[in-house]
Amino acid sequence: DAKTTQPPSMDCAEGRAANLPCNHSTISGNEYVYWYRQIHSQGPQYIIHGLKNNETNEMASLIITEDRKSSTLILPHATLRDTAVYYCIVRVVTDKLIFGTGTRLQVFP
Amino acid sequence: EAGVTQFPSHSVIEKGQTVTLRCDPISGHDNLYWYRRVMGKEIKFLLHFVKESKQDESGMPNNRFLAERTGGTYSTLKVQPAELEDSGVYFCASSSFQGMAAEAFFGQGTRLTVV
């Protein structure tokens, strides 16, 4: 079973920041938090991952709380093309990704 | 750099027939994964290769599914005989090294329909 909990859906206005929350209260000390997204029926697209520290790349920022029980993915300036299902995943020690149901983000004009 | 490539993109077969899906990982990636999403369900892990060896095949649903990765390059996933419940989208992913810090990149998937 997935070790994360996400809201089923969110809306965001184009050009605004999209903040997607994720709870992972049972995360172990050596497990990473990963974010992927799936646009329509394409393959999951890697966004970002982190262990303890906040991370930023060209796509997004990942904010992990100090106790590591939750995190937030931030898309700083959402566009219509960011409309997708976003998956927060705790990558387990066996290396596989366990997908949950994700958050369906709808970006509107 | 080419991404993960999967063939075919779509396949429609009759129940009882055999289908073989192919995945070409990113060049140099030793780790190759198969996942699938069946209708209305979440994406589920099937198995993980490190080079040509099966590292974890705990997600393979039954012995009708056979995955191979001869030579540690491309991989095939054969379903024989196919059943209606095998319909879904099969994804392949690859990563450059093993471990939880290595991001996996996915292909576009093969949509399998068993009729």
PDB file of C-alpha atoms in Angstrom:
ATOM      1  CA  ASP A   1       0.000   0.000   0.000  1.00  0.00           C
ATOM      2  CA  ALA A   2       1.022   3.583  -0.618  1.00  0.00           C
ATOM      3  CA  LYS A   3       2.563   5.309   2.378  1.00  0.00           C
ATOM      4  CA  THR A   4       1.258   8.747   1.382  1.00  0.00           C
ATOM      5  CA  THR A   5      -1.991  10.671   1.611  1.00  0.00           C
ATOM      6  CA  GLN A   6      -2.902  13.404  -0.859  1.00  0.00           C
ATOM      7  CA  PRO A   7      -6.036  15.436  -1.522  1.00  0.00           C
ATOM      8  CA  PRO A   8      -7.900  13.995  -4.504  1.00  0.00           C
ATOM      9  CA  SER A   9      -8.102  17.259  -6.412  1.00  0.00           C
ATOM     10  CA  MET A  10      -6.999  20.885  -6.429  1.00  0.00           C
ATOM     11  CA  ASP A  11      -7.489  23.944  -8.610  1.00  0.00           C
ATOM     12  CA  CYS A  12      -4.994  26.662  -9.394  1.00  0.00           C
ATOM     13  CA  ALA A  13      -5.172  29.832 -11.461  1.00  0.00           C
ATOM     14  CA  GLU A  14      -2.709  30.115 -14.312  1.00  0.00           C
ATOM     15  CA  GLY A  15       0.370  32.079 -13.307  1.00  0.00           C
ATOM     16  CA  ARG A  16      -0.118  31.469  -9.622  1.00  0.00           C
ATOM     17  CA  ALA A  17       1.851  29.084  -7.450  1.00  0.00           C
ATOM     18  CA  ALA A  18       0.404  25.613  -7.037  1.00  0.00           C
ATOM     19  CA  ASN A  19       1.096  24.081  -3.637  1.00  0.00           C
ATOM     20  CA  LEU A  20       0.391  20.361  -3.468  1.00  0.00           C
ATOM     21  CA  PRO A  21       0.492  18.821   0.006  1.00  0.00           C
ATOM     22  CA  CYS A  22       1.381  15.270   0.939  1.00  0.00           C
ATOM     23  CA  ASN A  23       1.322  13.413   4.238  1.00  0.00           C
ATOM     24  CA  HIS A  24       3.755  10.566   4.867  1.00  0.00           C
ATOM     25  CA  SER A  25       3.689  10.149   8.618  1.00  0.00           C
ATOM     26  CA  THR A  26       5.104   6.600   8.575  1.00  0.00           C
ATOM     27  CA  ILE A  27       8.144   7.420   6.485  1.00  0.00           C
ATOM     28  CA  SER A  28      11.371   5.785   7.626  1.00  0.00           C
ATOM     29  CA  GLY A  29      14.586   7.660   8.124  1.00  0.00           C
ATOM     30  CA  ASN A  30      16.238   6.453   4.933  1.00  0.00           C
ATOM     31  CA  GLU A  31      13.236   6.658   2.607  1.00  0.00           C
ATOM     32  CA  TYR A  32      13.029   9.351  -0.037  1.00  0.00           C
ATOM     33  CA  VAL A  33      10.021  11.408  -1.063  1.00  0.00           C
ATOM     34  CA  TYR A  34       9.447  11.455  -4.820  1.00  0.00           C
ATOM     35  CA  TRP A  35       7.025  13.418  -6.956  1.00  0.00           C
ATOM     36  CA  TYR A  36       5.840  12.329 -10.362  1.00  0.00           C
ATOM     37  CA  ARG A  37       3.037  13.550 -12.540  1.00  0.00           C
ATOM     38  CA  GLN A  38       0.974  11.975 -15.279  1.00  0.00           C
ATOM     39  CA  ILE A  39      -0.514  14.095 -18.033  1.00  0.00           C
ATOM     40  CA  HIS A  40      -3.489  12.419 -19.689  1.00  0.00           C
ATOM     41  CA  SER A  41      -2.442   8.804 -20.237  1.00  0.00           C
ATOM     42  CA  GLN A  42       1.245   9.470 -20.837  1.00  0.00           C
ATOM     43  CA  GLY A  43       3.940   7.794 -18.800  1.00  0.00           C
ATOM     44  CA  PRO A  44       4.648   9.204 -15.343  1.00  0.00           C
ATOM     45  CA  GLN A  45       7.052  12.115 -15.517  1.00  0.00           C
ATOM     46  CA  TYR A  46       9.689  12.582 -12.834  1.00  0.00           C
ATOM     47  CA  ILE A  47       9.542  15.968 -11.112  1.00  0.00           C
ATOM     48  CA  ILE A  48      11.753  16.020  -8.035  1.00  0.00           C
ATOM     49  CA  HIS A  49      12.817  14.045  -4.997  1.00  0.00           C
ATOM     50  CA  GLY A  50      14.334  14.668  -1.589  1.00  0.00           C
ATOM     51  CA  LEU A  51      15.332  13.107   1.697  1.00  0.00           C
ATOM     52  CA  LYS A  52      15.523  15.798   4.357  1.00  0.00           C
ATOM     53  CA  ASN A  53      16.450  19.112   2.841  1.00  0.00           C
ATOM     54  CA  ASN A  54      14.330  21.276   0.629  1.00  0.00           C
ATOM     55  CA  GLU A  55      15.058  20.796  -3.058  1.00  0.00           C
ATOM     56  CA  THR A  56      14.579  22.946  -6.137  1.00  0.00           C
ATOM     57  CA  ASN A  57      15.010  22.265  -9.808  1.00  0.00           C
ATOM     58  CA  GLU A  58      13.803  23.829 -13.028  1.00  0.00           C
ATOM     59  CA  MET A  59      10.356  22.331 -12.646  1.00  0.00           C
ATOM     60  CA  ALA A  60       9.458  22.685  -8.998  1.00  0.00           C
ATOM     61  CA  SER A  61      10.448  23.026  -5.368  1.00  0.00           C
ATOM     62  CA  LEU A  62      10.021  20.405  -2.687  1.00  0.00           C
ATOM     63  CA  ILE A  63       9.560  21.476   0.909  1.00  0.00           C
ATOM     64  CA  ILE A  64       9.915  18.706   3.504  1.00  0.00           C
ATOM     65  CA  THR A  65       8.965  19.389   7.107  1.00  0.00           C
ATOM     66  CA  GLU A  66      11.612  18.956   9.760  1.00  0.00           C
ATOM     67  CA  ASP A  67       9.950  15.843  11.167  1.00  0.00           C
ATOM     68  CA  ARG A  68       9.623  14.515   7.572  1.00  0.00           C
ATOM     69  CA  LYS A  69       6.010  13.577   8.097  1.00  0.00           C
ATOM     70  CA  SER A  70       4.756  15.799   5.330  1.00  0.00           C
ATOM     71  CA  SER A  71       5.927  17.668   2.270  1.00  0.00           C
ATOM     72  CA  THR A  72       4.706  20.199  -0.278  1.00  0.00           C
ATOM     73  CA  LEU A  73       5.402  20.341  -3.973  1.00  0.00           C
ATOM     74  CA  ILE A  74       5.434  23.886  -5.303  1.00  0.00           C
ATOM     75  CA  LEU A  75       4.993  24.774  -8.953  1.00  0.00           C
ATOM     76  CA  PRO A  76       5.945  28.439  -8.810  1.00  0.00           C
ATOM     77  CA  HIS A  77       4.049  29.677 -11.858  1.00  0.00           C
ATOM     78  CA  ALA A  78       1.463  27.158 -12.946  1.00  0.00           C
ATOM     79  CA  THR A  79       0.526  26.948 -16.620  1.00  0.00           C
ATOM     80  CA  LEU A  80      -2.298  25.138 -18.354  1.00  0.00           C
ATOM     81  CA  ARG A  81       0.188  22.444 -19.343  1.00  0.00           C
ATOM     82  CA  ASP A  82       0.702  21.643 -15.668  1.00  0.00           C
ATOM     83  CA  THR A  83      -2.789  20.174 -15.487  1.00  0.00           C
ATOM     84  CA  ALA A  84      -2.122  16.562 -14.503  1.00  0.00           C
ATOM     85  CA  VAL A  85      -2.330  13.988 -11.742  1.00  0.00           C
ATOM     86  CA  TYR A  86       0.496  14.490  -9.263  1.00  0.00           C
ATOM     87  CA  TYR A  87       1.814  11.566  -7.277  1.00  0.00           C
ATOM     88  CA  CYS A  88       3.690  11.861  -4.010  1.00  0.00           C
ATOM     89  CA  ILE A  89       5.601   8.639  -3.426  1.00  0.00           C
ATOM     90  CA  VAL A  90       7.723   7.336  -0.599  1.00  0.00           C
ATOM     91  CA  ARG A  91      10.325   5.174  -2.215  1.00  0.00           C
ATOM     92  CA  VAL A  92      10.792   2.058  -0.136  1.00  0.00           C
ATOM     93  CA  VAL A  93      14.020   0.227   0.536  1.00  0.00           C
ATOM     94  CA  THR A  94      13.270  -2.365  -2.136  1.00  0.00           C
ATOM     95  CA  ASP A  95      13.660   0.408  -4.737  1.00  0.00           C
ATOM     96  CA  LYS A  96      10.216   0.176  -6.306  1.00  0.00           C
ATOM     97  CA  LEU A  97       7.762   3.062  -6.497  1.00  0.00           C
ATOM     98  CA  ILE A  98       4.391   2.568  -4.841  1.00  0.00           C
ATOM     99  CA  PHE A  99       1.827   4.825  -6.478  1.00  0.00           C
ATOM    100  CA  GLY A 100      -1.286   6.024  -4.704  1.00  0.00           C
ATOM    101  CA  THR A 101      -4.257   7.789  -6.236  1.00  0.00           C
ATOM    102  CA  GLY A 102      -2.512  11.185  -6.444  1.00  0.00           C
ATOM    103  CA  THR A 103      -3.897  14.723  -6.672  1.00  0.00           C
ATOM    104  CA  ARG A 104      -5.619  15.838  -9.820  1.00  0.00           C
ATOM    105  CA  LEU A 105      -4.457  19.421 -10.384  1.00  0.00           C
ATOM    106  CA  GLN A 106      -6.575  21.545 -12.678  1.00  0.00           C
ATOM    107  CA  VAL A 107      -4.994  24.818 -13.807  1.00  0.00           C
ATOM    108  CA  PHE A 108      -7.558  27.269 -15.120  1.00  0.00           C
ATOM    109  CA  PRO A 109      -7.090  30.458 -17.186  1.00  0.00           C
TER     110      PRO A 109
ATOM    111  CA  GLU B   1      19.416  11.686 -25.432  1.00  0.00           C
ATOM    112  CA  ALA B   2      16.639   9.243 -26.247  1.00  0.00           C
ATOM    113  CA  GLY B   3      14.232   8.438 -23.462  1.00  0.00           C
ATOM    114  CA  VAL B   4      12.668   5.128 -22.546  1.00  0.00           C
ATOM    115  CA  THR B   5      10.981   3.671 -25.606  1.00  0.00           C
ATOM    116  CA  GLN B   6       8.191   1.147 -25.627  1.00  0.00           C
ATOM    117  CA  PHE B   7       6.752  -0.914 -28.467  1.00  0.00           C
ATOM    118  CA  PRO B   8       4.036  -1.189 -29.546  1.00  0.00           C
ATOM    119  CA  SER B   9       2.122   1.837 -28.327  1.00  0.00           C
ATOM    120  CA  HIS B  10      -1.161  -0.057 -28.663  1.00  0.00           C
ATOM    121  CA  SER B  11      -2.034  -3.716 -28.984  1.00  0.00           C
ATOM    122  CA  VAL B  12      -5.414  -5.372 -29.341  1.00  0.00           C
ATOM    123  CA  ILE B  13      -5.480  -9.147 -29.047  1.00  0.00           C
ATOM    124  CA  GLU B  14      -8.026 -11.843 -28.426  1.00  0.00           C
ATOM    125  CA  LYS B  15      -8.282 -13.726 -25.186  1.00  0.00           C
ATOM    126  CA  GLY B  16      -5.960 -16.702 -25.232  1.00  0.00           C
ATOM    127  CA  GLN B  17      -3.453 -15.163 -27.620  1.00  0.00           C
ATOM    128  CA  THR B  18       0.121 -14.191 -26.817  1.00  0.00           C
ATOM    129  CA  VAL B  19       1.495 -10.672 -26.763  1.00  0.00           C
ATOM    130  CA  THR B  20       5.036  -9.463 -26.291  1.00  0.00           C
ATOM    131  CA  LEU B  21       5.792  -5.948 -25.145  1.00  0.00           C
ATOM    132  CA  ARG B  22       9.201  -4.422 -25.590  1.00  0.00           C
ATOM    133  CA  CYS B  23      11.055  -1.763 -23.639  1.00  0.00           C
ATOM    134  CA  ASP B  24      14.282  -0.020 -24.609  1.00  0.00           C
ATOM    135  CA  PRO B  25      15.701   1.770 -21.594  1.00  0.00           C
ATOM    136  CA  ILE B  26      17.826   4.878 -21.648  1.00  0.00           C
ATOM    137  CA  SER B  27      21.282   3.919 -22.851  1.00  0.00           C
ATOM    138  CA  GLY B  28      23.556   2.951 -19.988  1.00  0.00           C
ATOM    139  CA  HIS B  29      20.769   2.425 -17.462  1.00  0.00           C
ATOM    140  CA  ASP B  30      21.303  -0.854 -15.669  1.00  0.00           C
ATOM    141  CA  ASN B  31      18.001  -0.720 -13.815  1.00  0.00           C
ATOM    142  CA  LEU B  32      14.795  -1.472 -15.667  1.00  0.00           C
ATOM    143  CA  TYR B  33      11.314  -1.645 -14.174  1.00  0.00           C
ATOM    144  CA  TRP B  34       7.921  -2.767 -15.408  1.00  0.00           C
ATOM    145  CA  TYR B  35       4.701  -1.288 -14.036  1.00  0.00           C
ATOM    146  CA  ARG B  36       1.108  -1.479 -15.156  1.00  0.00           C
ATOM    147  CA  ARG B  37      -2.214   0.199 -14.628  1.00  0.00           C
ATOM    148  CA  VAL B  38      -5.309  -1.861 -15.133  1.00  0.00           C
ATOM    149  CA  MET B  39      -8.672  -0.157 -15.528  1.00  0.00           C
ATOM    150  CA  GLY B  40      -9.654   2.002 -12.582  1.00  0.00           C
ATOM    151  CA  LYS B  41      -6.707   0.949 -10.492  1.00  0.00           C
ATOM    152  CA  GLU B  42      -3.468   2.556  -9.433  1.00  0.00           C
ATOM    153  CA  ILE B  43      -0.141   2.079 -11.155  1.00  0.00           C
ATOM    154  CA  LYS B  44       1.381  -1.108  -9.793  1.00  0.00           C
ATOM    155  CA  PHE B  45       4.957  -2.370  -9.780  1.00  0.00           C
ATOM    156  CA  LEU B  46       5.600  -5.626 -11.623  1.00  0.00           C
ATOM    157  CA  LEU B  47       9.321  -6.279 -11.529  1.00  0.00           C
ATOM    158  CA  HIS B  48      12.825  -4.845 -11.489  1.00  0.00           C
ATOM    159  CA  PHE B  49      15.896  -5.894 -13.472  1.00  0.00           C
ATOM    160  CA  VAL B  50      19.460  -5.007 -12.636  1.00  0.00           C
ATOM    161  CA  LYS B  51      21.239  -5.609 -15.920  1.00  0.00           C
ATOM    162  CA  GLU B  52      19.987  -9.046 -16.962  1.00  0.00           C
ATOM    163  CA  SER B  53      19.100 -10.270 -13.466  1.00  0.00           C
ATOM    164  CA  LYS B  54      15.687 -10.091 -11.853  1.00  0.00           C
ATOM    165  CA  GLN B  55      16.161  -8.126  -8.668  1.00  0.00           C
ATOM    166  CA  ASP B  56      12.527  -8.089  -7.563  1.00  0.00           C
ATOM    167  CA  GLU B  57       9.613  -9.791  -9.273  1.00  0.00           C
ATOM    168  CA  SER B  58       7.203  -9.588  -6.384  1.00  0.00           C
ATOM    169  CA  GLY B  59       4.616  -7.718  -8.420  1.00  0.00           C
ATOM    170  CA  MET B  60       4.229 -10.229 -11.232  1.00  0.00           C
ATOM    171  CA  PRO B  61       0.571 -11.302 -11.074  1.00  0.00           C
ATOM    172  CA  ASN B  62       0.922 -14.936 -12.157  1.00  0.00           C
ATOM    173  CA  ASN B  63       2.915 -17.329 -14.321  1.00  0.00           C
ATOM    174  CA  ARG B  64       1.245 -16.138 -17.508  1.00  0.00           C
ATOM    175  CA  PHE B  65       3.639 -13.205 -17.380  1.00  0.00           C
ATOM    176  CA  LEU B  66       7.271 -13.679 -18.367  1.00  0.00           C
ATOM    177  CA  ALA B  67       9.837 -10.889 -18.402  1.00  0.00           C
ATOM    178  CA  GLU B  68      13.280 -11.166 -19.913  1.00  0.00           C
ATOM    179  CA  ARG B  69      16.253  -8.905 -20.371  1.00  0.00           C
ATOM    180  CA  THR B  70      18.851 -10.832 -22.302  1.00  0.00           C
ATOM    181  CA  GLY B  71      22.180  -9.058 -22.472  1.00  0.00           C
ATOM    182  CA  GLY B  72      21.059  -6.415 -20.051  1.00  0.00           C
ATOM    183  CA  THR B  73      19.780  -4.050 -22.723  1.00  0.00           C
ATOM    184  CA  TYR B  74      16.186  -4.093 -23.860  1.00  0.00           C
ATOM    185  CA  SER B  75      13.499  -6.062 -22.054  1.00  0.00           C
ATOM    186  CA  THR B  76      10.425  -7.945 -23.136  1.00  0.00           C
ATOM    187  CA  LEU B  77       7.274  -8.754 -21.231  1.00  0.00           C
ATOM    188  CA  LYS B  78       5.280 -11.650 -22.628  1.00  0.00           C
ATOM    189  CA  VAL B  79       1.729 -12.436 -21.641  1.00  0.00           C
ATOM    190  CA  GLN B  80       0.693 -15.987 -22.553  1.00  0.00           C
ATOM    191  CA  PRO B  81      -2.182 -16.685 -22.717  1.00  0.00           C
ATOM    192  CA  ALA B  82      -3.730 -13.264 -22.345  1.00  0.00           C
ATOM    193  CA  GLU B  83      -6.882 -12.848 -20.271  1.00  0.00           C
ATOM    194  CA  LEU B  84      -9.426 -10.052 -20.254  1.00  0.00           C
ATOM    195  CA  GLU B  85      -8.173  -8.729 -16.911  1.00  0.00           C
ATOM    196  CA  ASP B  86      -4.731  -8.150 -18.402  1.00  0.00           C
ATOM    197  CA  SER B  87      -6.062  -5.140 -20.282  1.00  0.00           C
ATOM    198  CA  GLY B  88      -4.419  -1.924 -19.214  1.00  0.00           C
ATOM    199  CA  VAL B  89      -1.380   0.241 -19.775  1.00  0.00           C
ATOM    200  CA  TYR B  90       2.055  -1.262 -19.244  1.00  0.00           C
ATOM    201  CA  PHE B  91       4.865   1.132 -18.382  1.00  0.00           C
ATOM    202  CA  CYS B  92       8.574   0.605 -18.427  1.00  0.00           C
ATOM    203  CA  ALA B  93      11.052   2.753 -16.517  1.00  0.00           C
ATOM    204  CA  SER B  94      14.817   2.854 -16.191  1.00  0.00           C
ATOM    205  CA  SER B  95      17.358   4.412 -13.871  1.00  0.00           C
ATOM    206  CA  SER B  96      21.088   4.815 -13.975  1.00  0.00           C
ATOM    207  CA  PHE B  97      21.856   3.338 -10.601  1.00  0.00           C
ATOM    208  CA  GLN B  98      20.091   1.432  -7.903  1.00  0.00           C
ATOM    209  CA  GLY B  99      18.826   2.898  -4.722  1.00  0.00           C
ATOM    210  CA  MET B 100      16.269   5.280  -3.408  1.00  0.00           C
ATOM    211  CA  ALA B 101      18.167   8.345  -4.553  1.00  0.00           C
ATOM    212  CA  ALA B 102      18.010   7.415  -8.232  1.00  0.00           C
ATOM    213  CA  GLU B 103      15.156   8.852 -10.233  1.00  0.00           C
ATOM    214  CA  ALA B 104      13.432   6.494 -12.653  1.00  0.00           C
ATOM    215  CA  PHE B 105      12.323   7.713 -16.070  1.00  0.00           C
ATOM    216  CA  PHE B 106       9.228   6.240 -17.640  1.00  0.00           C
ATOM    217  CA  GLY B 107       8.288   5.413 -21.184  1.00  0.00           C
ATOM    218  CA  GLN B 108       4.973   6.349 -22.759  1.00  0.00           C
ATOM    219  CA  GLY B 109       3.490   2.947 -22.133  1.00  0.00           C
ATOM    220  CA  THR B 110       1.854   0.194 -24.153  1.00  0.00           C
ATOM    221  CA  ARG B 111      -1.918   0.109 -24.071  1.00  0.00           C
ATOM    222  CA  LEU B 112      -3.006  -3.533 -24.151  1.00  0.00           C
ATOM    223  CA  THR B 113      -6.593  -4.443 -24.869  1.00  0.00           C
ATOM    224  CA  VAL B 114      -7.667  -8.060 -24.596  1.00  0.00           C
ATOM    225  CA  VAL B 115     -11.027  -8.788 -26.223  1.00  0.00           C
TER     226      VAL B 115
END
